[in-house]
Amino acid sequence: MDKLQQNKNHEPLSQKLLDTALKKLRRAVEGNGVDTQLVKIKSYDGYVHCFSTKTCLKLAPVIAKRTEPGKNSIAIPLINENDINVKAATRIHNAVINAGTRESIIQTYTRKDPTKGFAAKSIRMPLETLKQDYVLHQECHTCHKTGKIACQRCASKGTTNCEQCYGQRKTICHHCNGQRFIQNGAQRNTCMHCNGQGKVNCQTCHGQGIVQCAACKSHGHIACVKCAKTGIFSIIHHMDAEATSSFACDEISKIPQDIAVYLKDEKTRKTFTEHAKVTPITSSQNDFTNQTTADTATINTEHQAQQGAQQENLITIPFEVKCPYADVVFDINGREYEGKILGYRPIFMNFPNFIEEMASDGIEKLKKAAKSRQNALENIRKATKFAFIKESLSLTIRNNNAHAFREIKRIYPVGVSDKMVKQTIINIRRSLKNITLMPRLLALGIGSLLALGIYYAYMSYGGDAHIIPPRLWQSQPLAAYGLSTILQASPMLLCFVMASALARFKTRISLQGVLAAQDLNTIKSNLGHVAYAIPFIYISGAALICEFLIKAENLPAWFTLTRQAIFG
């Protein structure tokens, strides 16, 4: 039985894999003082590890509650307040056991992942297809199911006291102002409008003393707002669903630690897929069975579904993983080097730095070229007799340090430490600075003279006045000062261009015959300390020009302000 299990979890290494590892090693050794035919595999001990992993999607409902007036007839009705938990559990459970819904959720999760979920990020993913509204109808206690409530304004009478006569039915006569007579010179006449009563019938209530209630329209009651006159209001339970993803490998304790470290997070798992065979177990093989489906497949009623919901509703995406891992002993020119290989595109692990030993003379020559200008070019030429130095030089002059490091490690995945690669790149940069120092200094001198000459001509003839419109100085002075500063600083670019061009030219001339012509067409120059000297010399020279050669009316604002700040 143990042998059967071992055969199931292990497969023999293929000859193709061993040939690939040998080919990569010979490629790294080639040109570094050893004949590639003297590189052989002496022995190996290992096999292809077969194990399974799974990405788990845990489904859970997210319920929000709100109240709306009237009887909602669209949402699914509930029996009682607790019924929402049963309904939500049933919907989640049905999504887990239904093949179509399950497949849709998996496709949503893996849609943008080339690893089909193996290296997908751990996220909380909303499930739009499982959204559902449920409703619980309740009797309105405010109106006692009648849909109407007593009018508070008229106390359910339907009428209110007239606000004009205050329920007195009569108002003061506006002809005699309540005096009952009208003064006509010396004669007093009885008011004919009120017949000498001083009051008349109220025109608002027509002498009734009461008017129709404006709030209830004389009905004595008003519509219940809470239930919208229906006597019922609806409690809406809106159910959203989300899936929380996680990765698991139940067999992680049985696989080598060097493989296990690649399973710790999505970034390392993505790298791992480049070296191992990761195959999702499709629906025809496994039907993406839910982890709890085997125990809960018989759940048919809502009560049973609620019990099943207490378990974890997991959709699992299982993967079959195969990854070679072996101890290998290489024979290189009669010397044995032992280490490990991992993956179908083998990663070399724990091997000694044998290429550093083979190319040690070239590494030393490069160090000398980096330390001293004396014989720097000759030392570089001697160092590039070793392929490691030559290829590092080719990649360094065409790329930034980070990109060069990655490319060198791609070519030399074994035999050279990361520290040595970084130091080699630094030494190459320093060596190139040594052989291009004189051209860079020459460009600094000539470029500075030309740039300051242009500056003097620009300031002497009032360049700002000719280029910058006067309206800009008046409407937007800050923008005008900024444009003026850019124009005055632009000649400094000439120094940078000349220094960079001469440095590239010197590098190209010096390395002809060392590197291929195409490698010398895209040189990225490094100006070194000259890059810091250029703005210092230019600004200092511009200040001297302004101090002794430029008329007062043409002096730039930056110089005037600086001079006042220093000398007061």
Coordinates of C-alpha atoms in Angstrom, one line a residue:
M1 CA 0.0 0.0 0.0
D2 CA 2.8 2.4 0.9
K3 CA 4.5 1.7 -2.5
L4 CA 1.2 2.5 -4.3
Q5 CA 0.9 5.8 -2.5
Q6 CA 4.5 6.6 -3.2
N7 CA 4.1 5.9 -6.9
K8 CA 1.0 8.1 -6.9
N9 CA 2.8 11.0 -5.3
H10 CA 6.0 10.6 -7.2
E11 CA 7.0 10.3 -10.9
P12 CA 10.5 9.7 -12.2
L13 CA 12.5 12.6 -13.7
S14 CA 12.4 12.7 -17.5
Q15 CA 15.6 12.7 -19.6
K16 CA 14.3 15.8 -21.2
L17 CA 14.3 17.7 -17.9
L18 CA 17.9 16.6 -17.2
D19 CA 18.9 17.6 -20.7
T20 CA 17.3 21.0 -20.2
A21 CA 19.2 21.5 -16.9
L22 CA 22.5 20.4 -18.5
K23 CA 21.9 22.8 -21.4
K24 CA 21.3 25.8 -19.1
L25 CA 24.4 25.0 -17.2
R26 CA 26.6 24.6 -20.3
R27 CA 25.2 28.0 -21.5
A28 CA 26.3 29.6 -18.3
V29 CA 29.8 28.0 -18.4
E30 CA 30.4 28.7 -22.1
G31 CA 33.1 31.2 -22.7
N32 CA 34.3 31.3 -19.1
G33 CA 37.4 29.1 -19.5
V34 CA 35.9 25.6 -19.6
D35 CA 34.9 23.5 -22.6
T36 CA 31.2 22.9 -22.5
Q37 CA 31.7 19.3 -23.5
L38 CA 33.4 18.8 -20.1
V39 CA 30.2 19.6 -18.3
K40 CA 28.2 16.5 -17.4
I41 CA 25.6 15.2 -15.0
K42 CA 27.4 12.8 -12.7
S43 CA 24.5 11.7 -10.6
Y44 CA 21.0 12.8 -9.4
D45 CA 18.5 11.7 -6.8
G46 CA 14.9 13.0 -7.0
Y47 CA 11.6 12.8 -8.8
V48 CA 8.6 14.7 -9.8
H49 CA 6.5 15.6 -6.8
C50 CA 2.7 15.2 -7.4
F51 CA 0.3 16.9 -5.0
S52 CA -2.9 18.7 -5.0
T53 CA -3.9 22.2 -3.9
K54 CA -7.2 24.1 -3.9
T55 CA -8.4 27.7 -4.0
C56 CA -11.5 28.0 -1.8
L57 CA -14.3 30.5 -2.2
K58 CA -16.3 30.8 1.0
L59 CA -19.8 32.1 0.2
A60 CA -21.6 34.2 2.8
P61 CA -24.7 36.4 2.7
V62 CA -24.6 40.1 3.6
I63 CA -28.1 41.4 4.6
A64 CA -29.3 45.0 4.9
K65 CA -32.7 46.0 6.1
R66 CA -35.0 49.0 5.3
T67 CA -38.6 49.8 5.7
E68 CA -41.0 51.1 3.0
P69 CA -44.7 52.0 3.1
G70 CA -47.3 49.9 1.6
K71 CA -47.3 46.3 0.5
N72 CA -44.3 45.3 -1.7
S73 CA -45.4 42.6 -4.1
I74 CA -42.0 42.2 -6.0
A75 CA -39.7 40.8 -3.3
I76 CA -40.0 37.3 -2.0
P77 CA -42.2 37.2 1.1
L78 CA -41.0 36.0 4.5
I79 CA -43.0 34.2 7.2
N80 CA -41.3 35.9 10.1
E81 CA -38.2 37.9 11.1
N82 CA -36.0 34.9 11.4
D83 CA -37.1 33.5 8.1
I84 CA -34.6 35.7 6.3
N85 CA -31.7 33.6 7.7
V86 CA -33.3 30.5 6.3
K87 CA -33.9 32.0 2.9
A88 CA -30.4 33.4 2.7
A89 CA -28.8 30.1 3.8
T90 CA -30.9 28.3 1.2
R91 CA -29.9 30.6 -1.6
I92 CA -26.2 30.4 -0.8
H93 CA -26.4 26.6 -0.4
N94 CA -28.2 26.2 -3.7
A95 CA -25.5 28.3 -5.4
V96 CA -22.9 25.9 -4.0
I97 CA -24.5 22.7 -5.1
N98 CA -25.9 24.0 -8.5
A99 CA -23.3 23.2 -11.2
G100 CA -24.2 26.1 -13.4
T101 CA -24.2 28.7 -10.7
R102 CA -21.0 27.3 -9.3
E103 CA -19.3 27.4 -12.6
S104 CA -20.4 31.0 -13.2
I105 CA -18.9 32.0 -9.8
I106 CA -15.6 30.3 -10.6
Q107 CA -15.4 31.9 -14.1
T108 CA -16.1 35.3 -12.5
Y109 CA -13.2 34.8 -10.0
T110 CA -10.7 33.4 -12.6
R111 CA -11.7 35.6 -15.5
K112 CA -8.6 37.8 -15.5
D113 CA -6.2 35.2 -14.0
P114 CA -4.0 33.2 -16.4
T115 CA -3.4 30.6 -13.7
K116 CA -7.1 29.9 -13.4
G117 CA -7.3 30.8 -9.8
F118 CA -4.0 29.1 -8.6
A119 CA -2.3 32.4 -8.1
A120 CA -5.3 34.7 -7.8
K121 CA -5.2 37.4 -5.1
S122 CA -7.1 36.8 -1.9
I123 CA -10.1 39.0 -2.2
R124 CA -13.7 39.6 -1.1
M125 CA -15.7 39.3 -4.3
P126 CA -19.3 40.5 -4.6
L127 CA -21.6 38.0 -6.3
E128 CA -24.1 40.0 -8.3
T129 CA -26.0 37.0 -9.5
L130 CA -27.0 36.1 -6.0
K131 CA -28.6 39.4 -5.1
Q132 CA -32.2 39.1 -3.8
D133 CA -34.8 41.1 -2.0
Y134 CA -37.1 39.5 0.7
V135 CA -40.0 41.2 2.3
L136 CA -41.8 40.8 5.6
H137 CA -45.3 42.4 5.6
Q138 CA -46.4 43.8 9.0
E139 CA -49.6 45.4 10.2
C140 CA -49.4 49.1 10.7
H141 CA -49.9 49.8 14.5
T142 CA -50.0 53.5 13.9
C143 CA -53.3 53.4 12.1
H144 CA -54.5 50.0 13.4
K145 CA -54.6 48.5 9.9
T146 CA -57.1 51.1 8.7
G147 CA -54.7 53.1 6.6
K148 CA -55.9 56.4 8.3
I149 CA -55.3 58.2 11.5
A150 CA -57.3 60.8 13.4
C151 CA -56.8 64.4 12.3
Q152 CA -55.0 66.1 15.1
R153 CA -55.9 69.6 13.9
C154 CA -59.7 69.2 14.1
A155 CA -59.7 66.3 16.7
S156 CA -61.5 64.1 14.1
K157 CA -64.5 66.6 13.9
G158 CA -63.9 67.6 10.3
T159 CA -64.2 71.2 11.2
T160 CA -62.2 73.9 13.0
N161 CA -63.1 77.3 14.5
C162 CA -63.0 80.0 11.9
E163 CA -59.7 81.9 12.2
Q164 CA -61.3 85.1 11.0
C165 CA -64.0 85.4 13.7
Y166 CA -62.5 82.9 16.2
G167 CA -65.8 81.0 16.2
Q168 CA -67.9 84.1 17.1
R169 CA -69.7 84.1 13.8
K170 CA -69.5 87.9 13.5
T171 CA -66.7 90.3 12.8
I172 CA -66.4 94.1 13.4
C173 CA -68.1 96.2 10.8
H174 CA -65.4 97.8 8.7
H175 CA -67.7 100.7 7.7
C176 CA -68.2 102.1 11.2
N177 CA -65.3 100.2 12.8
G178 CA -67.7 98.8 15.4
Q179 CA -69.0 102.3 16.4
R180 CA -72.6 101.5 15.1
F181 CA -72.9 105.0 13.6
I182 CA -71.1 107.1 11.0
Q183 CA -70.2 110.7 11.8
N184 CA -71.4 113.1 9.0
G185 CA -70.2 116.6 10.0
A186 CA -72.1 117.5 13.1
Q187 CA -74.7 114.8 12.5
R188 CA -74.4 111.2 13.6
N189 CA -76.1 108.6 11.3
T190 CA -76.8 105.0 12.2
C191 CA -74.5 102.6 10.2
M192 CA -76.7 101.1 7.5
H193 CA -74.2 98.3 6.8
C194 CA -74.5 96.7 10.2
N195 CA -77.9 98.3 11.1
G196 CA -76.3 99.9 14.1
Q197 CA -75.0 96.6 15.5
G198 CA -71.3 97.3 15.1
K199 CA -70.8 93.8 13.8
V200 CA -71.6 91.9 10.6
N201 CA -71.7 88.2 9.7
C202 CA -68.2 86.7 9.1
Q203 CA -67.6 86.4 5.4
T204 CA -65.1 83.5 5.8
C205 CA -67.5 81.1 7.7
H206 CA -70.7 82.8 6.5
G207 CA -71.8 83.3 10.1
Q208 CA -71.3 79.6 11.0
G209 CA -68.3 80.1 13.3
I210 CA -66.7 77.0 11.9
V211 CA -64.9 76.0 8.6
Q212 CA -63.9 72.8 6.8
C213 CA -60.7 71.4 8.2
A214 CA -57.9 72.1 5.7
A215 CA -55.8 69.1 6.9
C216 CA -58.4 66.3 6.5
K217 CA -60.9 68.0 4.1
S218 CA -63.7 67.6 6.7
H219 CA -63.2 63.8 6.8
G220 CA -61.9 63.8 10.4
H221 CA -58.9 61.6 9.5
I222 CA -55.8 61.7 7.3
A223 CA -53.9 59.1 5.3
C224 CA -51.3 57.1 7.3
V225 CA -47.9 58.0 5.9
K226 CA -46.1 54.9 7.4
C227 CA -48.2 52.4 5.5
A228 CA -49.3 54.7 2.6
K229 CA -53.0 54.2 3.4
T230 CA -52.7 50.4 3.0
G231 CA -52.7 49.4 6.7
I232 CA -49.5 47.4 5.9
F233 CA -45.9 48.4 5.7
S234 CA -43.0 46.3 4.3
I235 CA -39.7 45.4 5.8
I236 CA -37.3 44.8 2.9
H237 CA -34.3 42.5 3.6
H238 CA -31.8 43.0 0.8
M239 CA -29.4 40.1 0.5
D240 CA -26.0 40.6 -1.2
A241 CA -23.6 37.7 -1.3
E242 CA -19.8 37.7 -1.3
A243 CA -17.1 35.1 -1.8
T244 CA -13.9 35.3 0.3
S245 CA -11.0 33.5 -1.4
S246 CA -8.2 31.5 0.2
F247 CA -5.6 29.1 -0.8
A248 CA -4.9 25.7 0.8
C249 CA -2.6 22.8 0.4
D250 CA -3.4 19.9 2.7
E251 CA -0.2 18.0 1.6
I252 CA 2.2 20.9 2.3
S253 CA 3.9 18.9 5.1
K254 CA 4.7 16.1 2.7
I255 CA 6.5 18.2 0.0
P256 CA 10.0 19.6 0.2
Q257 CA 10.4 23.0 1.9
D258 CA 11.9 24.5 -1.2
I259 CA 8.6 23.8 -3.1
A260 CA 6.4 24.8 -0.1
V261 CA 7.9 28.4 0.0
Y262 CA 6.5 29.0 -3.4
L263 CA 3.0 28.4 -2.2
K264 CA 2.9 31.1 0.5
D265 CA 1.3 33.9 -1.4
E266 CA -0.1 34.8 -4.9
K267 CA 3.2 36.4 -6.1
T268 CA 5.3 33.4 -5.4
R269 CA 2.6 31.0 -6.7
K270 CA 2.6 33.0 -10.0
T271 CA 6.3 32.5 -10.3
F272 CA 5.9 28.8 -9.4
T273 CA 3.5 28.3 -12.4
E274 CA 6.4 29.1 -14.7
H275 CA 8.4 26.1 -13.4
A276 CA 5.7 23.6 -12.4
K277 CA 2.8 22.0 -14.2
V278 CA -0.4 23.3 -12.5
T279 CA -3.6 21.8 -14.0
P280 CA -7.1 22.7 -12.7
I281 CA -9.2 19.7 -12.3
T282 CA -12.1 20.4 -14.7
S283 CA -15.8 19.8 -14.2
S284 CA -15.6 16.5 -16.1
Q285 CA -13.0 15.2 -13.6
N286 CA -14.2 16.6 -10.4
D287 CA -17.2 18.8 -11.0
F288 CA -15.6 21.4 -8.7
T289 CA -17.4 19.7 -5.9
N290 CA -18.2 21.8 -2.8
Q291 CA -16.3 20.8 0.2
T292 CA -19.5 20.2 2.2
T293 CA -21.6 18.9 -0.7
A294 CA -20.8 15.2 0.2
D295 CA -22.3 15.7 3.6
T296 CA -25.2 18.0 2.7
A297 CA -26.3 16.8 -0.7
T298 CA -29.5 15.5 0.8
I299 CA -30.5 18.9 2.2
N300 CA -33.8 19.7 0.6
T301 CA -35.9 21.6 3.1
E302 CA -35.3 25.1 4.3
H303 CA -34.8 23.9 7.8
Q304 CA -32.1 21.5 6.7
A305 CA -30.6 24.2 4.6
Q306 CA -30.3 26.4 7.7
Q307 CA -28.4 23.6 9.5
G308 CA -26.2 23.1 6.4
A309 CA -25.4 26.9 6.4
Q310 CA -23.8 26.5 9.8
Q311 CA -21.1 24.5 7.9
E312 CA -18.7 26.4 5.6
N313 CA -20.2 26.9 2.2
L314 CA -17.1 26.5 0.1
I315 CA -16.6 26.2 -3.6
T316 CA -13.3 24.6 -4.1
I317 CA -11.2 24.9 -7.3
P318 CA -8.8 21.9 -7.1
F319 CA -5.5 21.8 -8.9
E320 CA -3.1 19.0 -9.7
V321 CA 0.5 20.1 -9.3
K322 CA 3.6 18.4 -10.6
C323 CA 7.0 19.8 -9.8
P324 CA 10.4 18.1 -10.3
Y325 CA 12.9 18.4 -7.4
A326 CA 16.2 16.6 -7.2
D327 CA 19.7 16.6 -5.8
V328 CA 22.2 16.8 -8.7
V329 CA 25.9 16.5 -8.9
F330 CA 27.5 18.1 -12.0
D331 CA 31.0 17.3 -13.2
I332 CA 32.6 20.4 -14.6
N333 CA 36.1 19.9 -16.0
G334 CA 36.8 17.1 -13.5
R335 CA 35.4 19.0 -10.5
E336 CA 32.2 18.0 -8.8
Y337 CA 29.6 20.6 -7.9
E338 CA 26.5 19.6 -5.9
G339 CA 23.2 21.4 -5.6
K340 CA 19.4 21.1 -6.3
I341 CA 17.2 21.7 -9.3
L342 CA 13.5 22.6 -9.1
G343 CA 10.9 22.8 -11.8
Y344 CA 10.6 21.9 -15.5
R345 CA 12.4 25.2 -16.4
P346 CA 15.0 24.3 -13.8
I347 CA 15.8 26.7 -11.0
F348 CA 19.3 25.9 -9.7
M349 CA 19.6 26.0 -5.9
N350 CA 22.5 25.7 -3.4
F351 CA 25.2 25.4 -6.0
P352 CA 28.6 26.9 -5.2
N353 CA 29.7 30.0 -7.2
F354 CA 31.8 28.1 -9.7
I355 CA 31.6 30.7 -12.5
E356 CA 33.1 33.2 -10.1
E357 CA 36.1 30.8 -9.7
M358 CA 36.3 30.3 -13.5
A359 CA 36.2 34.0 -14.3
S360 CA 38.2 35.2 -11.3
D361 CA 41.0 36.7 -13.5
G362 CA 38.5 38.7 -15.4
I363 CA 36.8 39.9 -12.3
E364 CA 40.1 41.1 -10.9
K365 CA 40.9 42.9 -14.1
L366 CA 37.6 44.7 -14.0
K367 CA 38.2 45.7 -10.4
K368 CA 41.5 47.3 -11.4
A369 CA 39.8 49.1 -14.3
A370 CA 37.2 50.5 -11.8
K371 CA 39.8 51.7 -9.3
S372 CA 42.3 53.4 -11.6
R373 CA 42.3 55.3 -14.9
Q374 CA 45.7 53.9 -15.6
N375 CA 45.4 51.1 -18.1
A376 CA 41.6 51.0 -17.5
L377 CA 40.7 50.3 -21.1
E378 CA 43.4 47.6 -21.4
N379 CA 42.1 45.9 -18.2
I380 CA 38.5 46.0 -19.5
R381 CA 39.6 44.3 -22.8
K382 CA 41.4 41.6 -20.8
A383 CA 38.4 41.1 -18.5
T384 CA 36.0 40.7 -21.4
K385 CA 37.8 37.6 -22.5
F386 CA 35.4 35.9 -20.0
A387 CA 31.9 35.6 -21.2
F388 CA 30.4 36.6 -17.8
I389 CA 32.2 40.0 -17.9
K390 CA 31.6 40.5 -21.6
E391 CA 27.8 39.9 -21.4
S392 CA 27.5 41.9 -18.2
L393 CA 29.3 44.8 -19.9
S394 CA 27.0 44.5 -22.9
L395 CA 23.8 44.6 -20.8
T396 CA 25.1 47.3 -18.4
I397 CA 25.9 49.9 -21.1
R398 CA 22.4 49.4 -22.7
N399 CA 20.2 49.3 -19.5
N400 CA 19.8 50.7 -16.1
N401 CA 21.2 48.7 -13.2
A402 CA 18.0 47.0 -12.2
H403 CA 17.2 45.8 -15.7
A404 CA 20.8 44.8 -16.3
F405 CA 20.8 42.7 -13.1
R406 CA 17.7 40.8 -14.1
E407 CA 19.1 40.0 -17.6
I408 CA 22.4 38.8 -16.2
K409 CA 20.7 36.5 -13.7
R410 CA 18.6 35.2 -16.5
I411 CA 21.7 34.2 -18.5
Y412 CA 23.6 33.1 -15.4
P413 CA 21.0 31.5 -13.0
V414 CA 23.7 29.4 -11.4
G415 CA 27.4 29.8 -10.4
V416 CA 27.2 33.5 -9.7
S417 CA 25.9 35.2 -6.5
D418 CA 23.5 38.1 -6.6
K419 CA 26.2 40.1 -4.7
M420 CA 28.8 39.4 -7.4
V421 CA 26.4 40.5 -10.2
K422 CA 25.6 43.8 -8.4
Q423 CA 29.3 44.4 -7.8
T424 CA 30.2 43.6 -11.4
I425 CA 27.6 46.2 -12.6
I426 CA 29.0 48.8 -10.3
N427 CA 32.6 48.1 -11.4
I428 CA 31.6 48.3 -15.1
R429 CA 30.0 51.7 -14.4
R430 CA 33.1 52.9 -12.6
S431 CA 35.4 51.6 -15.4
L432 CA 33.4 53.4 -18.1
K433 CA 33.6 56.6 -16.1
N434 CA 37.4 56.2 -16.0
I435 CA 37.8 55.8 -19.7
T436 CA 35.3 58.7 -20.5
L437 CA 36.6 61.2 -17.9
M438 CA 38.6 63.4 -20.3
P439 CA 35.8 63.6 -22.9
R440 CA 33.3 64.5 -20.2
L441 CA 35.6 67.2 -18.8
L442 CA 36.3 68.6 -22.3
A443 CA 32.5 68.7 -22.9
L444 CA 32.1 70.4 -19.6
G445 CA 34.6 73.2 -20.5
I446 CA 33.5 73.8 -24.1
G447 CA 29.8 73.4 -23.3
S448 CA 30.0 75.8 -20.4
L449 CA 31.7 78.5 -22.5
L450 CA 29.1 78.1 -25.3
A451 CA 26.2 78.1 -22.9
L452 CA 27.4 81.2 -21.0
G453 CA 28.0 82.9 -24.3
I454 CA 24.5 82.3 -25.3
Y455 CA 23.3 83.5 -21.9
Y456 CA 25.3 86.7 -22.2
A457 CA 23.9 87.4 -25.7
Y458 CA 20.3 86.7 -24.5
M459 CA 20.5 89.0 -21.5
S460 CA 22.4 91.8 -23.2
Y461 CA 19.8 92.2 -25.9
G462 CA 16.9 91.9 -23.4
G463 CA 15.7 88.5 -24.5
D464 CA 12.8 88.4 -22.0
A465 CA 11.4 91.6 -23.4
H466 CA 11.4 90.3 -27.0
I467 CA 10.0 86.8 -26.2
I468 CA 7.6 87.2 -23.2
P469 CA 4.6 89.4 -23.9
P470 CA 4.2 92.4 -21.6
R471 CA 0.6 91.5 -20.9
L472 CA 1.8 88.2 -19.3
W473 CA 4.0 90.2 -16.9
Q474 CA 1.0 92.3 -15.9
S475 CA -1.7 89.6 -15.7
Q476 CA 0.3 86.6 -14.5
P477 CA 3.7 87.7 -13.2
L478 CA 4.5 84.3 -11.6
A479 CA 4.0 82.5 -15.0
A480 CA 6.2 85.2 -16.6
Y481 CA 9.0 84.7 -14.1
G482 CA 8.8 80.9 -14.5
L483 CA 9.0 81.2 -18.3
S484 CA 11.9 83.7 -17.9
T485 CA 13.8 81.2 -15.7
I486 CA 13.3 78.4 -18.1
L487 CA 14.6 80.5 -21.0
Q488 CA 17.7 81.6 -19.1
A489 CA 18.4 78.0 -17.9
S490 CA 18.0 76.4 -21.3
P491 CA 21.5 77.0 -22.5
M492 CA 22.7 74.7 -19.7
L493 CA 21.2 71.8 -21.6
L494 CA 23.9 72.2 -24.2
C495 CA 26.5 71.1 -21.6
F496 CA 24.6 68.0 -20.8
V497 CA 24.1 67.1 -24.5
M498 CA 27.7 67.6 -25.3
A499 CA 29.0 65.7 -22.3
S500 CA 26.6 62.8 -22.9
A501 CA 27.4 62.7 -26.6
L502 CA 31.2 62.7 -26.1
A503 CA 30.9 60.0 -23.4
R504 CA 28.9 57.7 -25.7
F505 CA 31.3 58.4 -28.5
K506 CA 34.4 57.6 -26.4
T507 CA 32.7 54.4 -25.1
R508 CA 31.8 53.3 -28.6
I509 CA 35.3 53.9 -29.9
S510 CA 37.0 52.2 -26.9
L511 CA 34.8 49.1 -27.0
Q512 CA 35.0 48.5 -30.7
G513 CA 36.3 45.0 -31.2
V514 CA 35.2 44.0 -27.7
L515 CA 31.4 44.1 -28.1
A516 CA 29.2 43.6 -31.2
A517 CA 28.2 46.7 -33.2
Q518 CA 24.6 46.4 -32.3
D519 CA 25.5 46.5 -28.6
L520 CA 27.2 49.8 -29.1
N521 CA 24.3 51.5 -30.9
T522 CA 22.2 52.0 -27.8
I523 CA 24.6 53.1 -25.1
K524 CA 23.3 54.8 -22.0
S525 CA 25.9 57.3 -20.8
N526 CA 26.6 58.1 -17.2
L527 CA 28.0 61.6 -16.6
G528 CA 29.0 60.9 -13.0
H529 CA 30.1 64.0 -11.0
V530 CA 30.2 66.1 -14.2
A531 CA 26.4 66.1 -14.0
Y532 CA 26.6 67.9 -10.7
A533 CA 29.3 70.3 -11.9
I534 CA 27.4 71.5 -14.9
P535 CA 24.6 73.5 -13.1
F536 CA 27.1 74.8 -10.5
I537 CA 29.5 76.2 -13.2
Y538 CA 26.6 77.6 -15.3
I539 CA 24.9 79.4 -12.4
S540 CA 28.2 80.8 -11.1
G541 CA 29.1 82.0 -14.5
A542 CA 25.7 83.5 -15.1
A543 CA 26.0 85.4 -11.8
L544 CA 29.4 86.8 -12.8
I545 CA 28.0 87.9 -16.2
C546 CA 25.1 89.7 -14.5
E547 CA 27.4 91.3 -12.0
F548 CA 30.0 92.7 -14.4
L549 CA 28.6 92.7 -17.9
I550 CA 24.9 93.1 -17.9
K551 CA 23.2 96.6 -17.7
A552 CA 21.1 97.3 -14.7
E553 CA 17.8 97.5 -16.7
N554 CA 18.5 94.0 -18.1
L555 CA 19.3 92.2 -14.9
P556 CA 17.1 89.2 -14.2
A557 CA 14.8 89.0 -11.2
W558 CA 16.6 85.9 -9.7
F559 CA 19.9 87.7 -9.7
T560 CA 18.5 90.9 -8.2
L561 CA 16.7 89.1 -5.4
T562 CA 19.7 86.9 -4.6
R563 CA 22.0 89.9 -4.5
Q564 CA 19.7 91.7 -2.1
A565 CA 19.4 88.7 0.1
I566 CA 23.2 88.3 0.4
F567 CA 24.3 91.9 0.5
G568 CA 21.2 93.6 1.8

